[in-house]
Amino acid sequence: MRGEKGEFWDPEVELLSAEEIRGLQLRRLKETLRRCARSPFYRRWFREAGFDPESLNSLGGLRALPPMDKDTLRSVEPWEFLTVPREEIVRMHSSSGTTGRATVIFHTWKDIQAWTELGARCLYMTGVRRSDVFQNMMGYGLFTGGLGFHYAAERLGAMVIPSGSGNSRRQIYLMREFGTTVVHVIPSYALYLLDVFSDMGLDPRKDTRLRIALIGAEPHTEDLRRRLEEAYGLRAFNSYGLSEMSGPGVAFECPFQDGMHVWEDAFIMEVLDPDTLEPVPDGEEGELVFTTLHREGMPLLRYRTRDLACAYPGRCRCGRWHRRISRIKGRSDDMFIVKGVNVFPMQVEKVLLQSMGVGTNYQILLEMVGNREEMRVRVEVTDELWRGDVRELKSLQKRITAALRDEILVTPVVELVEPGSLPRSEGKAVRVVDMRKDLGGE
Ligand code: AMP
Ligand code: ZN
């Protein structure tokens, strides 16, 4: 069995130099383009762009092709993307939380194996080993979070508890009964679960054997990560992926927790200015755009994610050259504009989690009051504060209002609410409720 000896799951690939990575990417890109020429969609796409896949001889040459996005995927029958006969497809997944036609990704057996290997590489990098008990609290089904790492953890040799999402008391029972050491979980749900531990009179630090959490699938702040680490007594690693690039396993934190390594043997990453589509320099924020390098059934070229982040240059302290990205600031389509100011939900989260007394959930409501736009931030407080002195609540409310005004340059109405009173989602958290459109008759 590979991987139990050293520090790396796949040292040959993980330790490639930057130059070797570029060489490998070019070879794989050429293969991918050759493969794409078998797909009806790509034949048309290339023709319309006047792009000759055979003539590409540098990574930069890819930029002659226009980027594609969710609308491109929706605009055609998904089968048209296939570069293999239909009977080669063994599974499909689709993107979560989208409206309209689902965007579907088809996988061959080899695609599933490649994704599984990437996942195992990520898990191993954070310290997961065969002796671990891996509780997978992600939804199983069309959503990629569940099945993706389920197979990855099995591949690595850990024992998997496929608990799926929700059913919080049972999750805690399973953790305790079977000695779970690693959880794969959506961060807002991990935060919520702390309330359930507390309702059950349990302390996850003492009453579980958890040591690692893999958190991802939604934007979250550094403060949220630290809070989870502290409350559970474990290390939490940021996990990034999207169904269009198979799912989790695209970029992952190493033990240094200093940005997520994008697996550049599997993906070409570009960071582009979302307006001009020109590359932005390292360290500057832009939209992540990916090209698959070993996808067999349904390769995607220059896929626009709408996710905003920046790339960190250079070699990481862990020895890997695979470029790192910052935490995802949010999706460009998560951003909302209130009173003429652009705001990301993560800016609000950052302020809230830095305030003592804030509980485990919050919600941002945008509404019209007469002709005026109003931003209302509803925040659950801790049980202790809720039952305590009303003056303390007042003072917290004032402090949060001032801190939010400093951060986002808009003064919101801050409402402190009872623990457990805001709606919860078992999947990705819904942070923003925009009622302006309903009332404004758009
Ligand atoms: P899905 O299409 O359901 O796989 O959702 C993918 C999207 O979830 C990504 O494009 C991101 O917007 C978001 N996402 C996934 N992982 C993370 C993460 N670690 N941090 C922030 N956002 C994430
Ligand atoms: Zn590293």
Short mmCIF file of C-alpha atoms in Angstrom, two decimals, residues 66-274:
data_model
loop_
_atom_site.label_atom_id
_atom_site.label_comp_id
_atom_site.label_asym_id
_atom_site.label_seq_id
_atom_site.Cartn_x
_atom_site.Cartn_y
_atom_site.Cartn_z
CA PRO A 66 -12.84 32.52 -24.85
CA PRO A 67 -13.57 31.47 -21.24
CA MET A 68 -16.81 29.61 -20.58
CA ASP A 69 -19.16 29.71 -17.62
CA LYS A 70 -22.32 28.17 -16.18
CA ASP A 71 -24.39 29.75 -18.93
CA THR A 72 -22.23 28.05 -21.54
CA LEU A 73 -22.88 24.72 -19.83
CA ARG A 74 -26.59 25.45 -19.71
CA SER A 75 -26.79 26.59 -23.29
CA VAL A 76 -26.30 23.14 -24.80
CA GLU A 77 -27.32 19.57 -24.16
CA PRO A 78 -24.73 18.33 -21.64
CA TRP A 79 -24.09 15.23 -23.76
CA GLU A 80 -22.62 17.46 -26.44
CA PHE A 81 -19.57 17.99 -24.25
CA LEU A 82 -18.69 14.32 -24.17
CA THR A 83 -15.43 13.20 -25.71
CA VAL A 84 -16.26 9.51 -25.14
CA PRO A 85 -19.23 7.32 -26.13
CA ARG A 86 -22.13 7.59 -23.67
CA GLU A 87 -21.65 4.06 -22.40
CA GLU A 88 -18.27 5.08 -20.99
CA ILE A 89 -20.01 7.36 -18.48
CA VAL A 90 -20.44 5.82 -15.05
CA ARG A 91 -21.72 8.73 -12.97
CA MET A 92 -23.11 12.22 -13.08
CA HIS A 93 -23.07 15.01 -10.52
CA SER A 94 -24.51 18.45 -10.56
CA SER A 95 -23.90 21.82 -9.05
CA SER A 96 -25.77 22.80 -5.87
CA GLY A 97 -28.03 25.73 -5.25
CA THR A 98 -28.51 26.84 -8.79
CA THR A 99 -31.75 27.86 -10.40
CA GLY A 100 -32.76 26.96 -13.92
CA ARG A 101 -31.30 24.07 -15.83
CA ALA A 102 -28.93 22.02 -13.68
CA THR A 103 -25.33 22.04 -14.77
CA VAL A 104 -24.28 18.46 -15.06
CA ILE A 105 -20.86 16.86 -15.15
CA PHE A 106 -20.41 13.34 -16.52
CA HIS A 107 -17.59 11.10 -15.31
CA THR A 108 -15.96 8.01 -16.73
CA TRP A 109 -14.55 5.32 -14.45
CA LYS A 110 -11.11 6.78 -14.97
CA ASP A 111 -12.37 10.24 -14.04
CA ILE A 112 -13.75 8.91 -10.77
CA GLN A 113 -10.42 7.19 -10.06
CA ALA A 114 -8.45 10.37 -10.77
CA TRP A 115 -10.73 12.42 -8.52
CA THR A 116 -10.44 9.80 -5.79
CA GLU A 117 -6.63 9.96 -5.98
CA LEU A 118 -6.67 13.75 -5.72
CA GLY A 119 -8.95 13.54 -2.72
CA ALA A 120 -6.72 10.99 -1.03
CA ARG A 121 -3.74 13.26 -1.67
CA CYS A 122 -5.56 16.15 0.04
CA LEU A 123 -6.57 14.11 3.05
CA TYR A 124 -3.11 12.60 3.46
CA MET A 125 -1.53 16.06 3.26
CA THR A 126 -3.49 17.22 6.30
CA GLY A 127 -2.42 14.19 8.29
CA VAL A 128 -5.31 11.75 7.79
CA ARG A 129 -4.04 8.15 7.96
CA ARG A 130 -5.34 4.59 7.74
CA SER A 131 -5.94 4.46 11.46
CA ASP A 132 -8.41 7.35 11.28
CA VAL A 133 -12.19 7.18 11.50
CA PHE A 134 -13.58 9.57 8.92
CA GLN A 135 -17.13 10.82 9.45
CA ASN A 136 -18.42 12.29 6.23
CA MET A 137 -21.07 14.83 7.19
CA MET A 138 -21.56 16.14 3.67
CA GLY A 139 -24.72 15.46 1.70
CA TYR A 140 -24.58 12.30 -0.40
CA GLY A 141 -26.22 12.53 -3.80
CA LEU A 142 -25.87 14.85 -6.73
CA PHE A 143 -23.84 17.20 -4.54
CA THR A 144 -20.19 16.25 -4.87
CA GLY A 145 -19.18 16.81 -1.22
CA GLY A 146 -20.38 13.41 -0.02
CA LEU A 147 -19.34 10.83 -2.59
CA GLY A 148 -16.14 12.63 -3.61
CA PHE A 149 -14.32 12.30 -0.32
CA HIS A 150 -16.10 9.12 0.64
CA TYR A 151 -14.07 7.23 -1.94
CA ALA A 152 -10.97 9.30 -1.25
CA ALA A 153 -10.97 8.36 2.43
CA GLU A 154 -11.55 4.70 1.59
CA ARG A 155 -8.74 4.83 -0.95
CA LEU A 156 -6.46 6.13 1.76
CA GLY A 157 -7.55 3.29 3.96
CA ALA A 158 -9.39 5.19 6.71
CA MET A 159 -12.66 3.85 8.04
CA VAL A 160 -15.55 5.88 6.65
CA ILE A 161 -18.78 6.61 8.49
CA PRO A 162 -21.05 7.82 5.67
CA SER A 163 -23.33 9.77 8.00
CA GLY A 164 -24.39 12.35 5.39
CA SER A 165 -25.73 15.74 6.42
CA GLY A 166 -28.22 16.65 9.15
CA ASN A 167 -29.56 14.61 12.06
CA SER A 168 -27.26 16.37 14.50
CA ARG A 169 -27.77 14.28 17.61
CA ARG A 170 -27.09 11.14 15.63
CA GLN A 171 -23.91 12.70 14.23
CA ILE A 172 -22.69 13.26 17.76
CA TYR A 173 -23.73 9.78 18.82
CA LEU A 174 -21.76 8.27 15.90
CA MET A 175 -18.70 10.34 16.72
CA ARG A 176 -18.69 9.15 20.27
CA GLU A 177 -19.69 5.56 19.69
CA PHE A 178 -17.20 4.85 16.91
CA GLY A 179 -14.36 7.15 17.90
CA THR A 180 -14.45 9.56 14.96
CA THR A 181 -11.13 11.36 14.55
CA VAL A 182 -11.72 13.24 11.27
CA VAL A 183 -14.83 15.06 10.07
CA HIS A 184 -15.64 16.43 6.65
CA VAL A 185 -18.18 19.13 7.20
CA ILE A 186 -19.63 22.43 5.98
CA PRO A 187 -18.25 25.10 8.34
CA SER A 188 -21.59 26.76 9.16
CA TYR A 189 -22.92 23.35 10.14
CA ALA A 190 -19.87 22.60 12.29
CA LEU A 191 -20.53 25.87 14.09
CA TYR A 192 -24.17 25.00 14.62
CA LEU A 193 -23.29 21.55 15.91
CA LEU A 194 -21.57 23.23 18.85
CA ASP A 195 -25.02 24.31 20.09
CA VAL A 196 -26.19 20.72 19.89
CA PHE A 197 -23.17 19.49 21.84
CA SER A 198 -23.96 22.07 24.46
CA ASP A 199 -27.68 21.14 24.58
CA MET A 200 -26.59 17.56 25.18
CA GLY A 201 -24.31 18.67 28.00
CA LEU A 202 -21.22 17.59 26.05
CA ASP A 203 -17.92 19.28 25.27
CA PRO A 204 -16.41 18.18 21.94
CA ARG A 205 -12.90 18.77 23.31
CA LYS A 206 -13.38 16.25 26.06
CA ASP A 207 -16.15 14.04 24.81
CA THR A 208 -14.88 13.18 21.32
CA ARG A 209 -11.58 12.08 19.78
CA LEU A 210 -11.76 14.55 16.90
CA ARG A 211 -8.39 15.81 15.69
CA ILE A 212 -8.93 17.02 12.12
CA ALA A 213 -11.81 18.78 10.35
CA LEU A 214 -11.94 19.33 6.62
CA ILE A 215 -14.14 22.31 6.07
CA GLY A 216 -15.32 23.65 2.76
CA ALA A 217 -18.09 23.98 0.20
CA GLU A 218 -18.89 27.53 1.28
CA PRO A 219 -17.02 30.75 1.97
CA HIS A 220 -15.96 31.26 5.57
CA THR A 221 -13.54 33.48 7.42
CA GLU A 222 -10.30 32.80 9.24
CA ASP A 223 -12.12 33.77 12.44
CA LEU A 224 -14.66 31.01 11.85
CA ARG A 225 -11.90 28.47 11.32
CA ARG A 226 -10.10 29.50 14.51
CA ARG A 227 -13.33 29.37 16.43
CA LEU A 228 -14.00 25.81 15.27
CA GLU A 229 -10.43 24.77 16.06
CA GLU A 230 -10.70 26.19 19.53
CA ALA A 231 -14.14 24.82 20.38
CA TYR A 232 -13.53 21.31 19.02
CA GLY A 233 -9.86 21.07 19.93
CA LEU A 234 -8.74 20.08 16.42
CA ARG A 235 -7.10 21.48 13.32
CA ALA A 236 -9.44 22.62 10.56
CA PHE A 237 -8.27 22.66 6.95
CA ASN A 238 -9.86 24.65 4.18
CA SER A 239 -11.07 22.54 1.26
CA TYR A 240 -12.05 24.07 -2.06
CA GLY A 241 -13.72 22.55 -5.05
CA LEU A 242 -16.64 22.84 -7.39
CA SER A 243 -18.71 20.28 -9.20
CA GLU A 244 -17.53 21.52 -12.60
CA MET A 245 -13.95 20.58 -11.60
CA SER A 246 -15.28 17.25 -10.18
CA GLY A 247 -15.86 18.55 -6.64
CA PRO A 248 -13.73 18.77 -3.48
CA GLY A 249 -10.02 18.20 -4.10
CA VAL A 250 -9.24 21.12 -6.40
CA ALA A 251 -7.33 23.11 -3.77
CA PHE A 252 -6.51 22.22 -0.19
CA GLU A 253 -4.54 23.51 2.74
CA CYS A 254 -1.35 21.82 3.84
CA PRO A 255 -0.25 21.71 7.50
CA PHE A 256 1.06 25.27 7.21
CA GLN A 257 -2.48 26.58 6.67
CA ASP A 258 -1.11 29.39 4.57
CA GLY A 259 -3.29 29.28 1.45
CA MET A 260 -4.68 26.29 -0.42
CA HIS A 261 -2.52 24.36 -2.89
CA VAL A 262 -4.20 24.06 -6.27
CA TRP A 263 -3.25 20.68 -7.77
CA GLU A 264 -1.65 21.99 -10.90
CA ASP A 265 -0.99 18.57 -12.39
CA ALA A 266 -4.79 18.24 -12.65
CA PHE A 267 -5.85 21.82 -13.36
CA ILE A 268 -4.53 24.93 -15.03
CA MET A 269 -5.48 27.88 -12.90
CA GLU A 270 -5.81 31.43 -14.16
CA VAL A 271 -6.68 34.42 -12.00
CA LEU A 272 -8.42 37.00 -14.17
CA ASP A 273 -9.88 40.43 -13.80
CA PRO A 274 -13.59 39.59 -14.08
#
